[in-house]
Every structure is written in structure tokens, then in C-alpha cells.
Coordinates of C-alpha atoms in Angstrom, one line a residue:
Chain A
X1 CA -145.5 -3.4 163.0
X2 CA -142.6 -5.1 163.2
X3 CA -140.9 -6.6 160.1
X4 CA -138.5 -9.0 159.1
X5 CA -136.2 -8.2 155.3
X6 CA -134.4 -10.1 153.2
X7 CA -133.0 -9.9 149.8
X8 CA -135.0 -11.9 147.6
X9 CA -132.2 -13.6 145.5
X10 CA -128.6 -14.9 145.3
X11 CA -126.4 -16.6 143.1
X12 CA -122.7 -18.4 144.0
X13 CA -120.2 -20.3 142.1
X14 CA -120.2 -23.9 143.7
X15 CA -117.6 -23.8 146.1
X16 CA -117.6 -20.2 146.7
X17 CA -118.9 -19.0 149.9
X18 CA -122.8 -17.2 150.0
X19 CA -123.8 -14.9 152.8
X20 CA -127.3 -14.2 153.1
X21 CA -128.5 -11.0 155.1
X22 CA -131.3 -10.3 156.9
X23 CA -133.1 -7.6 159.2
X24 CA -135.6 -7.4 161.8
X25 CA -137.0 -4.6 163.6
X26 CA -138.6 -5.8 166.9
X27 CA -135.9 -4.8 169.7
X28 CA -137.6 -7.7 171.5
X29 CA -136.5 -10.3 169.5
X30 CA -135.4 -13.4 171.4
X31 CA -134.4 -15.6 169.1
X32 CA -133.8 -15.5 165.8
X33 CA -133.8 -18.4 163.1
X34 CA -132.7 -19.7 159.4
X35 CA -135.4 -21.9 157.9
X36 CA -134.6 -23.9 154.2
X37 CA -136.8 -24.7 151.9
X38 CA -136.9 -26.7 149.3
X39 CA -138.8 -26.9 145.8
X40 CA -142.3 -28.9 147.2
X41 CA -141.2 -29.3 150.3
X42 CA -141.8 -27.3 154.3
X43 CA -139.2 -25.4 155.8
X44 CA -136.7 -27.3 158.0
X45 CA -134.9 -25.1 160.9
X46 CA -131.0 -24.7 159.7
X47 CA -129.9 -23.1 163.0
X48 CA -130.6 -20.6 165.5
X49 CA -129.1 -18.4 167.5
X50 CA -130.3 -16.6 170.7
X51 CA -129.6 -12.8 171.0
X52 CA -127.3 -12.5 173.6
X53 CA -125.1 -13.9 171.5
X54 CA -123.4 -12.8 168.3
X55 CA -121.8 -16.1 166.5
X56 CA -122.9 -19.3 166.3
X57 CA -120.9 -21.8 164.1
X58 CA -122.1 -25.4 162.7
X59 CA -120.0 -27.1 160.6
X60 CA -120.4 -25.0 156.9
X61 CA -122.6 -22.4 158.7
X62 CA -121.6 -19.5 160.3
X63 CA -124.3 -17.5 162.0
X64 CA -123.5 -13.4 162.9
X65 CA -125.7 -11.3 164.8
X66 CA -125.1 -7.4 165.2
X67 CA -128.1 -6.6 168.0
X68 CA -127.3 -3.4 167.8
X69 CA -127.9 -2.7 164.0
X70 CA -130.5 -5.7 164.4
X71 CA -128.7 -7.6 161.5
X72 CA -128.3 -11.0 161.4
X73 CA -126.5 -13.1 158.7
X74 CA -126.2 -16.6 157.9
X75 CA -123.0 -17.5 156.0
X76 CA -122.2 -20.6 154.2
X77 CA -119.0 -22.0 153.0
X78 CA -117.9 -24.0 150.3
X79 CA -121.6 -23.4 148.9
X80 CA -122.8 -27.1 147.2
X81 CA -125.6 -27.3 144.2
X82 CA -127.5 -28.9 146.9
X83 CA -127.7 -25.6 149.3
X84 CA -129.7 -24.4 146.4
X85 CA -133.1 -23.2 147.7
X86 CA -135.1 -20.9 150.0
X87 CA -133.8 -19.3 152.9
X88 CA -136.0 -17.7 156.1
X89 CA -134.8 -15.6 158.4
X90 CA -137.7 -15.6 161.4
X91 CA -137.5 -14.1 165.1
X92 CA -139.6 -14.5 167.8
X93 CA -139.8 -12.4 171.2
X94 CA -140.2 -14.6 174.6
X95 CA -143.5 -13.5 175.3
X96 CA -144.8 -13.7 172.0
X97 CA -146.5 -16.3 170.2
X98 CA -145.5 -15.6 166.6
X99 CA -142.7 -16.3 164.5
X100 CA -142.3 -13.6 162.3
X101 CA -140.9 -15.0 159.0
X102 CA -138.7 -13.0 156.5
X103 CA -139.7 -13.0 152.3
X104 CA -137.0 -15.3 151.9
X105 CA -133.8 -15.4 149.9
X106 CA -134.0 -17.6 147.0
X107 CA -130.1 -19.1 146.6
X108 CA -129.2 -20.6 143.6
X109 CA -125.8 -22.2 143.2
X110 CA -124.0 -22.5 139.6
X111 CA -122.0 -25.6 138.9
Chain B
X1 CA -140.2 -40.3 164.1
X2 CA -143.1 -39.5 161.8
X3 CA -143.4 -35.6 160.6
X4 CA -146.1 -33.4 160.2
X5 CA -148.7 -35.0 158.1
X6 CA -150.9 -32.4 156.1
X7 CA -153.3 -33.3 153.1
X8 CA -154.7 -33.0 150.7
X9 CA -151.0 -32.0 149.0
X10 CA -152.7 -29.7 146.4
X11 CA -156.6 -28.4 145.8
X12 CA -158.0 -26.2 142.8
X13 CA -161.1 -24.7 143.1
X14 CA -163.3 -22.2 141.8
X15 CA -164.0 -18.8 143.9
X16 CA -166.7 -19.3 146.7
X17 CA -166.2 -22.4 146.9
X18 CA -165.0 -24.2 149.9
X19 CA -161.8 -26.3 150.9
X20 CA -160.5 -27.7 154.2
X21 CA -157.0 -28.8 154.9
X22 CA -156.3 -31.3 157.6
X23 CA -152.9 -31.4 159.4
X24 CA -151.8 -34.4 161.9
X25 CA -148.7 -32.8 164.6
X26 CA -145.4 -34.5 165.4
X27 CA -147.1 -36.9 168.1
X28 CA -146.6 -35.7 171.7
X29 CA -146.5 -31.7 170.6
X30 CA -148.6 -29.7 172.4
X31 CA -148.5 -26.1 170.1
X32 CA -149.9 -26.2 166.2
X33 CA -149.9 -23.4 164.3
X34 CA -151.1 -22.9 160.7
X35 CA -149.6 -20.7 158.8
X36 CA -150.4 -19.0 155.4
X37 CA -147.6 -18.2 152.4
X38 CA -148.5 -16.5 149.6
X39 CA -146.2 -17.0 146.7
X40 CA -142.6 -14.6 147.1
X41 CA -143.6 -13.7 150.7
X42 CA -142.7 -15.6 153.8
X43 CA -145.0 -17.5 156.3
X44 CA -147.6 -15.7 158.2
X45 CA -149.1 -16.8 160.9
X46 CA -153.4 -17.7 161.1
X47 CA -153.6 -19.1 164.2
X48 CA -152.0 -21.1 167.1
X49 CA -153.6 -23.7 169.1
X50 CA -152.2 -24.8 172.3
X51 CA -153.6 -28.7 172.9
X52 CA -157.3 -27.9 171.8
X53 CA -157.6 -23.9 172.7
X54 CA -156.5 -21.0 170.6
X55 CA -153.9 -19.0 171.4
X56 CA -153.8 -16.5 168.8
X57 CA -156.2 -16.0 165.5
X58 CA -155.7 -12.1 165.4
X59 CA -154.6 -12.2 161.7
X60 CA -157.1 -15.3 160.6
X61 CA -159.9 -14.0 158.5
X62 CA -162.8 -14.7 160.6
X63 CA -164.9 -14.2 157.8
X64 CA -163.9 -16.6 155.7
X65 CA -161.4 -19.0 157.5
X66 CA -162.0 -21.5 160.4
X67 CA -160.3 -23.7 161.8
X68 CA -160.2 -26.2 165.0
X69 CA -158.2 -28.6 167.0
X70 CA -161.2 -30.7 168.7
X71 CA -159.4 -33.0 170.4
X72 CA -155.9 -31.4 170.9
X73 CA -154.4 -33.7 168.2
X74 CA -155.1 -33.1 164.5
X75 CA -156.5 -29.6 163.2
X76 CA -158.9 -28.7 160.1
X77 CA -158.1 -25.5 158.8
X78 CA -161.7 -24.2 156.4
X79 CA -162.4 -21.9 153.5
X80 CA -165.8 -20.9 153.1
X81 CA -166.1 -18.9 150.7
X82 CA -162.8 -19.1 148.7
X83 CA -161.4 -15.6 147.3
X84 CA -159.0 -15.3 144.5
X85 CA -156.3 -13.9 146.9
X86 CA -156.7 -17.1 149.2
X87 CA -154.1 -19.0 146.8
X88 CA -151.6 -20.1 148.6
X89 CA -149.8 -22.8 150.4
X90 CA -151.4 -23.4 153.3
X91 CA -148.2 -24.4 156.4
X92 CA -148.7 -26.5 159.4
X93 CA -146.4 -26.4 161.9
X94 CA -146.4 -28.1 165.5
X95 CA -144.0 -27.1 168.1
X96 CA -143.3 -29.6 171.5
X97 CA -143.6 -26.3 173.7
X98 CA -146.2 -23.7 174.7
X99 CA -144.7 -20.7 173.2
X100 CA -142.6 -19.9 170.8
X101 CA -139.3 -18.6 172.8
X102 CA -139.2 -21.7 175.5
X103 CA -136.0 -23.5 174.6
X104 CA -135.3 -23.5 171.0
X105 CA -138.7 -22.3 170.2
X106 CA -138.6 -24.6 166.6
X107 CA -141.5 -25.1 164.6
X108 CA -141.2 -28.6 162.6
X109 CA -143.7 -27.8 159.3
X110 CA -145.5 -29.8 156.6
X111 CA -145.1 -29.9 153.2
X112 CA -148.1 -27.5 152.8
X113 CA -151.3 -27.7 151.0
X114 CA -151.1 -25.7 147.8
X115 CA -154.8 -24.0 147.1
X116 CA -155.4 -22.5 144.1
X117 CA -158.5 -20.8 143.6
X118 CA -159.7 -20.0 139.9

């Protein structure tokens, strides 16, 4: 089946920048997505990006997509105590209903 | 614009026993999806209602779980009986679109219901 991986932890200096790695194995994939989560909380969509592209930038996030290698990779600078939480990559292919979620990368961010 | 209501926020029960989670969508969104997450994993997917039909249960345990969106609004999601593995947070998520893929395909989710079964 197809499957989404992530690393399942990451630690930064506040300040520094974190980069956060993820890969998916459906060649399908349409679009492909960063979720946050926080302690208690759901997951909120950070950004997305659609695969016929292969950047994406939002202010402190930098999104890169290598379609070939089916790696995507959400980057973000000037990392804050307040990024500190889950990340989920997810992908989903046009004519499918289900967003396929990674394990998640747990970011923690030291003062 | 109010979120995705879910409730109750947290249940503990003993195995066999049943639960039922309840989840209210962003108003005016048509897809609803519940999802389960199991702690250390990611979100997987139980079942998708689009307005009051099902779109896909493939991976719900038909056994067990149940779940229904009567009037294309709010959605029950049911345990009956509970297993050990069943603890979880239990995800709703409600999309404005059919499928996931048309426009931004993003799913706006709850806070969860945390079950934990004893």
C-alpha cells in the first residue's frame, strides 16, 4: 500500500533553522500537505503545495518537493519555542478520497 | 467562524463497553471524515461522508465501529464493544469540497476525543 515516512523527532536551537523530511510513495500524489499539532489540540494545515511544483515559500516556511525521489520537505527559519510541536506530512491523489497522513515529526525547540 | 465542534473531549472506559463520539462540521461543509490516531502514528482515515452518504468505510471496523451522518450535518461515530487497542483519539475533520484533491483539498479537524479503554 502506499505509505507516507517521517522521522519521528527533531531538536533546534531557537533561532536556528529546522528542516523536516518526509516521503511518500504513491506516484499519484496530487497534493501534498504539512499539518501542526499542538499538545491537546487538532491539526491545523501549515501549507501545501501541489506537485507540479517544487517550491512554495510563506513567510518562515519554505516548502521543497523532489517528484522524482518523491521527497518533500518543509523548512523553517529562524525556528521560535512556539513552532515546538507535531508535524504531518499527508498526500492525497485527485481521485482519491483519503489523505494519507505521515507518523509525524515531533519538533522540539531549545531556548 | 466557529470550528469543528467534537465532544465529549475525553472518555475512559472499561473493555466491551460502548462509547459514541459526536462531531458538529464547519457549517456549510459538505465532506466529514473521522479519522482515528493511535498514539505515535498519524491519522487514519475510518470513514468519509459526503452530506449524509458514505463515501468510503473500507478501513472502519464494521464489527465494532459505526457511525452516521443522518441529516448531512453532525455525525456520531460508535463503539460497541470497546477493545483494548481502540484507545485513541478519535479526529473529526470536515472539508467544504467533495473530494479530497478539488482546490486545496484541506481538512479543518477537531480537537479529538481521547478514548481510553481499560
Amino acid at each position: 500500500g502506499e505509505d507516507v515516512e517521517q522521522s519521528l523527532f527533531l531538536s533546534v536551537r531557537e533561532g536556528d533553522s529546522s528542516v523536516i523530511n518526509c516521503t511518500y510513495t504513491d506516484s499519484s500524489s496530487t497534493y501534498l500537505y504539512w499539518y501542526k499539532q499542538e499538545p491537546g489540540a487538532g491539526l491545523q494545515l501549515l501549507t501545501y503545495i501541489f506537485s507540479n511544483m517544487d517550491m512554495k515559500q510563506d513567510q518562515r516556511l519554505t516548502v521543497l518537493l523532489n517528484k522524482k525521489d518523491k521527497h518533500l520537505s518543509l523548512r523553517i527559519a529562524d525556528t521560535q519555542t512556539g513552532d515546538s510541536a507535531i508535524y504531518f506530512c499527508a498526500e492525497t491523489a485527485y481521485n482519491n478520497n483519503d489523505m494519507r497522513f505521515g507518523a509525524g515529526t515531533r519538533l522540539t525547540v531549545k531556548p | 467562524e466557529a470550528g469543528v465542534a467534537q465532544s465529549p473531549r475525553y472518555k475512559i472506559i472499561e473493555k466491551r463497553q460502548s462509547v459514541a463520539f459526536w462531531c458538529n462540521p464547519i457549517s456549510g461543509h459538505a465532506t466529514l471524515y473521522w479519522y482515528q490516531q493511535i498514539l505515535g502514528q498519524g491519522p487514519k482515515l475510518l470513514i468519509q461522508f459526503q452530506n449524509n452518504g458514505v463515501v468510503d468505510d473500507s478501513q472502519l471496523p464494521k464489527d465494532r465501529f459505526s457511525a452516521e451522518r443522518l441529516k448531512g450535518v453532525d455525525s456520531t461515530l460508535k463503539i460497541q464493544p470497546a477493545k483494548l487497542e481502540d484507545s485513541a483519539v478519535y479526529l473529526c475533520a470536515s472539508s467544504p469540497s467533495g473530494l479530497a484533491g478539488e482546490n486545496t483539498g484541506e481538512l479543518f479537524f477537531g480537537e479529538g476525543s481521547r478514548l481510553t479503554v481499560l
